[in-house]
Amino acid sequence: MGNFIGKSVKRKEDVRFLTGKGRYTDDIKLPGMTHAAFVRSPYAHAKILNIDTSAALRAEGVVAIFTGSDECGNYGVPCGWQVNFKNGETMREPQQPLLAKGKVRYVGEAVAIVIAETLEQARDAAELVEVDYEELPAVTNPKEAMQDGAPLVHDQWPDNRAFDWCIGNDRAEVEKALASAHHVTELEYVNQRLAPNAIEPRSYIADYNVAEDKWTLYTSTQNPHLIRLLLCAFALGIPEHKVRVVSYDVGGGFGSKIFHYTQEALLTWVTKQIGRPVKWTADRSEAFLTDAHGRDHVVKAKMGFDKEGKIVALLADEYCAMGAYLSTFAPAIPTYLHGTLFQGLYTTPLIHLDVTAPFTHTVPVDAYRGAGRPEATYLLERLIETGAKEMGMDPADIRFKNFIPAFDGVNQPGYQTQVALQYDSGNYAPVLKRALEMVDYENFRKEQAEARKQGKLLGIGISTYIEACGIAPSAVVGALGARAGLYEVGEVRVQPTGKVSIYTGSHAHGQGHETTFAQIVADKLGISIEDVEIIHGDSEQSAFGMGTYGSRSLAVGGSAIVKSIEKVLEKGAKIAAHKLEAAVEDLEYADGKWTVKGTDKSISFGDVALTAYVPHDYPEGVEPGLDFSSFYDPVNFTYPFGAHIAVVEVCPDTGKVTLKRFVTCDDVGNVINPMIVDGQVHGGVVQGIGQALLEGVVYDENGQMVSGSYMDYAMPRADDVPMIETDRTVTPCPHNPLGVKGAGEAGTIGATPAVVNAVVDALWHLGVRDIAMPLTPARVWAAMQGKS
């Protein structure tokens, strides 16, 4: 109908960002607003013996101080996903208190909140709070946390296990296949902990209106409706209709702003106690200490091959840190968002994953861009790449040999994996073929050999991946332990003038929803994109939606909008038929108007909209108005896939890795806005490169974070990354009305193993088989000297 889907329309939302007119939580100033500062534990594990607030209460500007001994100490934030033990035992679920009470369990855990007239006064007074601690031993490594005699994070349980879990075929059957395999590749490694580092730190303002007995929480969240649900029903026991949650512009999230943090509930409690609004915005040090981290897996894995290079079995044992408490989605990350991707793109007939999830004396771990799928892809792609080299096979050829044959999910059924999921559609060989063409793979191998003669160390690394996103049906995830539905809502409100307002439960924090959703609406209705506005981020404006994470917005939120558009067009056709004195079945809709087939009689969308709201000449039995809401609950995940290739040069004298080229060919189904998809891929690739080469949260043996600032935690800069070369194939999703799959996490999933594979490829002839991430110059140099 329209001409917007598939076009690189410039982002509508960028006007306000580029002109400084964005509305971020920290920009908001309310009358009478106070400011909060926290007193945080300097210890990873300690008893709280006493908290003396007397001097702080006398400080200038102080309004109030609260500790865990106050009423707020009786409240805590819940976990949103339950994963039980293999033996059926209930997951161990300690309440995460709003303020620590009796004990602290990670460095940075809050023990008191100070409220003052200004932020400076609150911070100054917080330094006057005296806390007596008795320091206790701590454990930060998830594997060490499960050893006998390890310090307990929670004394009420005999060990630190939050739960254990497994998926796949019978372990004994997998071990038998490995024992008889022609070749077995083994790797032991750490998928290191990462800090999310969104450009906008977390920020919250809570405001209680005594006249209405109602709260408003302004929050930098990806998920306003879910925050309201968790805050009201599970944390504080406030009726939901008494709380409005508002999340305007959000400066990045990468998963870290999905979760319900203690500060949201605590400030909501505090504002009623003091009768004034209260605001807290994290500084960068607090963000490092308190934002939920990602990854942190200790892994031992084996992949068996027959003599032709076909994979016969895969076995993995993992220790996956939960941190001191269970964050909102934490149990799902190393289980249903990780183990269910162990099939990858390959026909592996036997798979078994065993996960142990311990508590550690660290900040909680939860979803970070990719959330379980990057960890699965890293395991698969490092194993198959290493296996190929050990057997003297080409790393590209071995992948082609093992790819699942093409299927579209329509003429051929979906592909049933060994790890629960059924892939919807896939055609995997073309993405790798295209990526190899882009990088000129055969010629590169010749150049690499010549370069080695001259002492230059060039390497090329391949990664092929699949991910599951646009999280699956509510009934399915409910059976897997999710404590919320995973549908989305979309309301299409046609104004009397024919302009269209869209209310979505999805939330934008950099993805370009206001443009992409507007393109869909303009295309389907045949109207101008300027005539469409997208409204999100306010729990009082749209019906209950589930926010943005897991690359779900277009596949789930966009599909809900399409359902409502269909309802608008169906009702509009009835009005048009009445005005044109024709039967509905005799009409066709195109270019923003209904036309009687075979004639020049037509009526525009705008005229029908006006008639709907000024129903003087109107079909009998049809209600006025043109406004519809729809909920879309997906029937399956969507399964994007792709191939990423990295080309590196390693300095033989220093070990410094220079990324020379990075090539991607992704398949995200139908594409609404190619420019936005390219941008998403670019951002994801850079984050994946960051993990491979630069980033890593480090705790010392006492649980102190030694990488808690940009002096010690390195992130990619522009000069670390070459121009990213992108291309796509298109395999439509067969089960949503747009045929789309997720794109936001693809780069992060595919990039990391591609870079590590490239570095190992450059050094393979020197005897290097693996290097611990991040591949810093010191680590690479040590590996070259045979010292790692």
mmCIF file of C-alpha atoms in Angstrom, residues 425-555:
data_model
loop_
_atom_site.group_PDB
_atom_site.id
_atom_site.type_symbol
_atom_site.label_atom_id
_atom_site.label_comp_id
_atom_site.label_asym_id
_atom_site.label_seq_id
_atom_site.Cartn_x
_atom_site.Cartn_y
_atom_site.Cartn_z
ATOM 1 C CA SER A 425 12.962 -21.051 9.357
ATOM 2 C CA GLY A 426 16.554 -21.066 8.235
ATOM 3 C CA ASN A 427 18.927 -21.182 5.278
ATOM 4 C CA TYR A 428 22.373 -21.130 6.774
ATOM 5 C CA ALA A 429 24.874 -21.812 4.003
ATOM 6 C CA PRO A 430 24.218 -18.598 2.023
ATOM 7 C CA VAL A 431 25.179 -16.257 4.879
ATOM 8 C CA LEU A 432 28.572 -17.917 5.266
ATOM 9 C CA LYS A 433 29.109 -18.099 1.499
ATOM 10 C CA ARG A 434 28.393 -14.394 1.200
ATOM 11 C CA ALA A 435 30.644 -13.447 4.123
ATOM 12 C CA LEU A 436 33.490 -15.515 2.629
ATOM 13 C CA GLU A 437 33.013 -13.740 -0.695
ATOM 14 C CA MET A 438 33.060 -10.332 0.992
ATOM 15 C CA VAL A 439 36.353 -11.066 2.728
ATOM 16 C CA ASP A 440 37.846 -12.879 -0.339
ATOM 17 C CA TYR A 441 38.661 -15.862 1.843
ATOM 18 C CA GLU A 442 40.730 -17.927 -0.598
ATOM 19 C CA ASN A 443 42.990 -15.021 -1.523
ATOM 20 C CA PHE A 444 43.344 -14.048 2.118
ATOM 21 C CA ARG A 445 44.763 -17.477 2.940
ATOM 22 C CA LYS A 446 47.433 -16.921 0.271
ATOM 23 C CA GLU A 447 48.189 -13.454 1.611
ATOM 24 C CA GLN A 448 48.406 -14.855 5.127
ATOM 25 C CA ALA A 449 51.007 -17.423 4.097
ATOM 26 C CA GLU A 450 53.092 -14.783 2.335
ATOM 27 C CA ALA A 451 52.812 -12.439 5.312
ATOM 28 C CA ARG A 452 54.164 -15.100 7.664
ATOM 29 C CA LYS A 453 57.309 -15.374 5.555
ATOM 30 C CA GLN A 454 57.824 -11.666 6.243
ATOM 31 C CA GLY A 455 57.191 -12.040 9.979
ATOM 32 C CA LYS A 456 53.659 -10.605 9.903
ATOM 33 C CA LEU A 457 51.009 -12.407 11.915
ATOM 34 C CA LEU A 458 47.651 -12.238 10.124
ATOM 35 C CA GLY A 459 44.603 -14.221 11.187
ATOM 36 C CA ILE A 460 41.046 -14.777 10.066
ATOM 37 C CA GLY A 461 38.241 -15.992 12.298
ATOM 38 C CA ILE A 462 34.757 -17.223 11.419
ATOM 39 C CA SER A 463 31.668 -17.286 13.595
ATOM 40 C CA THR A 464 28.261 -18.525 12.506
ATOM 41 C CA TYR A 465 25.416 -18.076 14.942
ATOM 42 C CA ILE A 466 21.725 -18.441 15.580
ATOM 43 C CA GLU A 467 19.750 -16.738 18.296
ATOM 44 C CA ALA A 468 16.269 -17.033 19.740
ATOM 45 C CA CYS A 469 14.507 -13.725 20.312
ATOM 46 C CA GLY A 470 11.058 -12.162 20.421
ATOM 47 C CA ILE A 471 10.433 -14.365 23.425
ATOM 48 C CA ALA A 472 7.941 -17.149 22.895
ATOM 49 C CA PRO A 473 4.325 -17.774 23.961
ATOM 50 C CA SER A 474 3.312 -16.779 27.474
ATOM 51 C CA ALA A 475 1.996 -20.274 28.177
ATOM 52 C CA VAL A 476 5.322 -21.807 27.166
ATOM 53 C CA VAL A 477 7.551 -19.461 29.136
ATOM 54 C CA GLY A 478 5.165 -19.728 32.067
ATOM 55 C CA ALA A 479 5.739 -23.483 32.098
ATOM 56 C CA LEU A 480 9.493 -22.770 32.039
ATOM 57 C CA GLY A 481 9.366 -20.548 35.115
ATOM 58 C CA ALA A 482 8.581 -17.030 33.839
ATOM 59 C CA ARG A 483 6.441 -15.108 36.309
ATOM 60 C CA ALA A 484 5.000 -12.758 33.690
ATOM 61 C CA GLY A 485 3.425 -12.929 30.260
ATOM 62 C CA LEU A 486 5.584 -12.036 27.275
ATOM 63 C CA TYR A 487 3.009 -10.615 24.877
ATOM 64 C CA GLU A 488 2.871 -7.014 23.672
ATOM 65 C CA VAL A 489 0.138 -4.435 23.163
ATOM 66 C CA GLY A 490 -0.397 -1.991 20.328
ATOM 67 C CA GLU A 491 -3.155 0.601 20.143
ATOM 68 C CA VAL A 492 -3.900 2.441 16.898
ATOM 69 C CA ARG A 493 -5.883 5.590 17.596
ATOM 70 C CA VAL A 494 -7.011 7.333 14.405
ATOM 71 C CA GLN A 495 -7.752 11.008 15.002
ATOM 72 C CA PRO A 496 -10.718 12.733 13.261
ATOM 73 C CA THR A 497 -8.287 14.399 10.827
ATOM 74 C CA GLY A 498 -6.785 11.095 9.748
ATOM 75 C CA LYS A 499 -3.605 11.508 11.759
ATOM 76 C CA VAL A 500 -2.655 8.389 13.732
ATOM 77 C CA SER A 501 -1.394 7.959 17.284
ATOM 78 C CA ILE A 502 0.218 4.640 18.210
ATOM 79 C CA TYR A 503 0.451 3.566 21.841
ATOM 80 C CA THR A 504 2.860 0.691 22.388
ATOM 81 C CA GLY A 505 4.020 -1.245 25.410
ATOM 82 C CA SER A 506 7.426 -1.615 23.765
ATOM 83 C CA HIS A 507 10.027 0.860 24.961
ATOM 84 C CA ALA A 508 12.720 2.649 22.986
ATOM 85 C CA HIS A 509 16.190 3.319 24.360
ATOM 86 C CA GLY A 510 18.132 3.806 21.155
ATOM 87 C CA GLN A 511 16.561 1.305 18.751
ATOM 88 C CA GLY A 512 14.628 3.771 16.570
ATOM 89 C CA HIS A 513 11.125 2.516 17.355
ATOM 90 C CA GLU A 514 9.520 5.876 16.673
ATOM 91 C CA THR A 515 10.731 5.609 13.101
ATOM 92 C CA THR A 516 10.345 1.899 12.431
ATOM 93 C CA PHE A 517 6.855 1.636 13.932
ATOM 94 C CA ALA A 518 5.790 4.771 12.050
ATOM 95 C CA GLN A 519 7.061 3.227 8.808
ATOM 96 C CA ILE A 520 4.883 0.163 9.358
ATOM 97 C CA VAL A 521 1.790 2.248 10.070
ATOM 98 C CA ALA A 522 2.373 4.646 7.171
ATOM 99 C CA ASP A 523 3.011 1.759 4.798
ATOM 100 C CA LYS A 524 -0.044 -0.257 5.824
ATOM 101 C CA LEU A 525 -2.392 2.751 5.829
ATOM 102 C CA GLY A 526 -0.901 4.520 2.817
ATOM 103 C CA ILE A 527 -0.442 7.782 4.677
ATOM 104 C CA SER A 528 2.508 10.084 5.288
ATOM 105 C CA ILE A 529 5.020 9.020 7.917
ATOM 106 C CA GLU A 530 4.751 12.558 9.343
ATOM 107 C CA ASP A 531 1.092 11.797 10.106
ATOM 108 C CA VAL A 532 2.062 9.053 12.584
ATOM 109 C CA GLU A 533 3.188 9.559 16.173
ATOM 110 C CA ILE A 534 4.495 6.831 18.487
ATOM 111 C CA ILE A 535 3.783 7.082 22.220
ATOM 112 C CA HIS A 536 5.466 4.811 24.757
ATOM 113 C CA GLY A 537 7.014 4.768 28.191
ATOM 114 C CA ASP A 538 4.081 5.744 30.403
ATOM 115 C CA SER A 539 2.040 3.122 32.232
ATOM 116 C CA GLU A 540 -1.018 5.419 32.201
ATOM 117 C CA GLN A 541 -0.999 5.984 28.449
ATOM 118 C CA SER A 542 -0.865 2.472 27.027
ATOM 119 C CA ALA A 543 -2.353 -0.814 28.096
ATOM 120 C CA PHE A 544 -0.134 -3.282 29.929
ATOM 121 C CA GLY A 545 2.888 -4.136 27.772
ATOM 122 C CA MET A 546 6.109 -5.978 28.411
ATOM 123 C CA GLY A 547 8.809 -3.524 27.383
ATOM 124 C CA THR A 548 11.886 -3.994 25.255
ATOM 125 C CA TYR A 549 14.579 -6.647 25.593
ATOM 126 C CA GLY A 550 15.557 -9.846 23.819
ATOM 127 C CA SER A 551 15.217 -8.253 20.359
ATOM 128 C CA ARG A 552 11.442 -8.483 20.676
ATOM 129 C CA SER A 553 10.064 -5.048 19.831
ATOM 130 C CA LEU A 554 9.457 -5.389 16.102
ATOM 131 C CA ALA A 555 8.483 -9.058 16.073
#
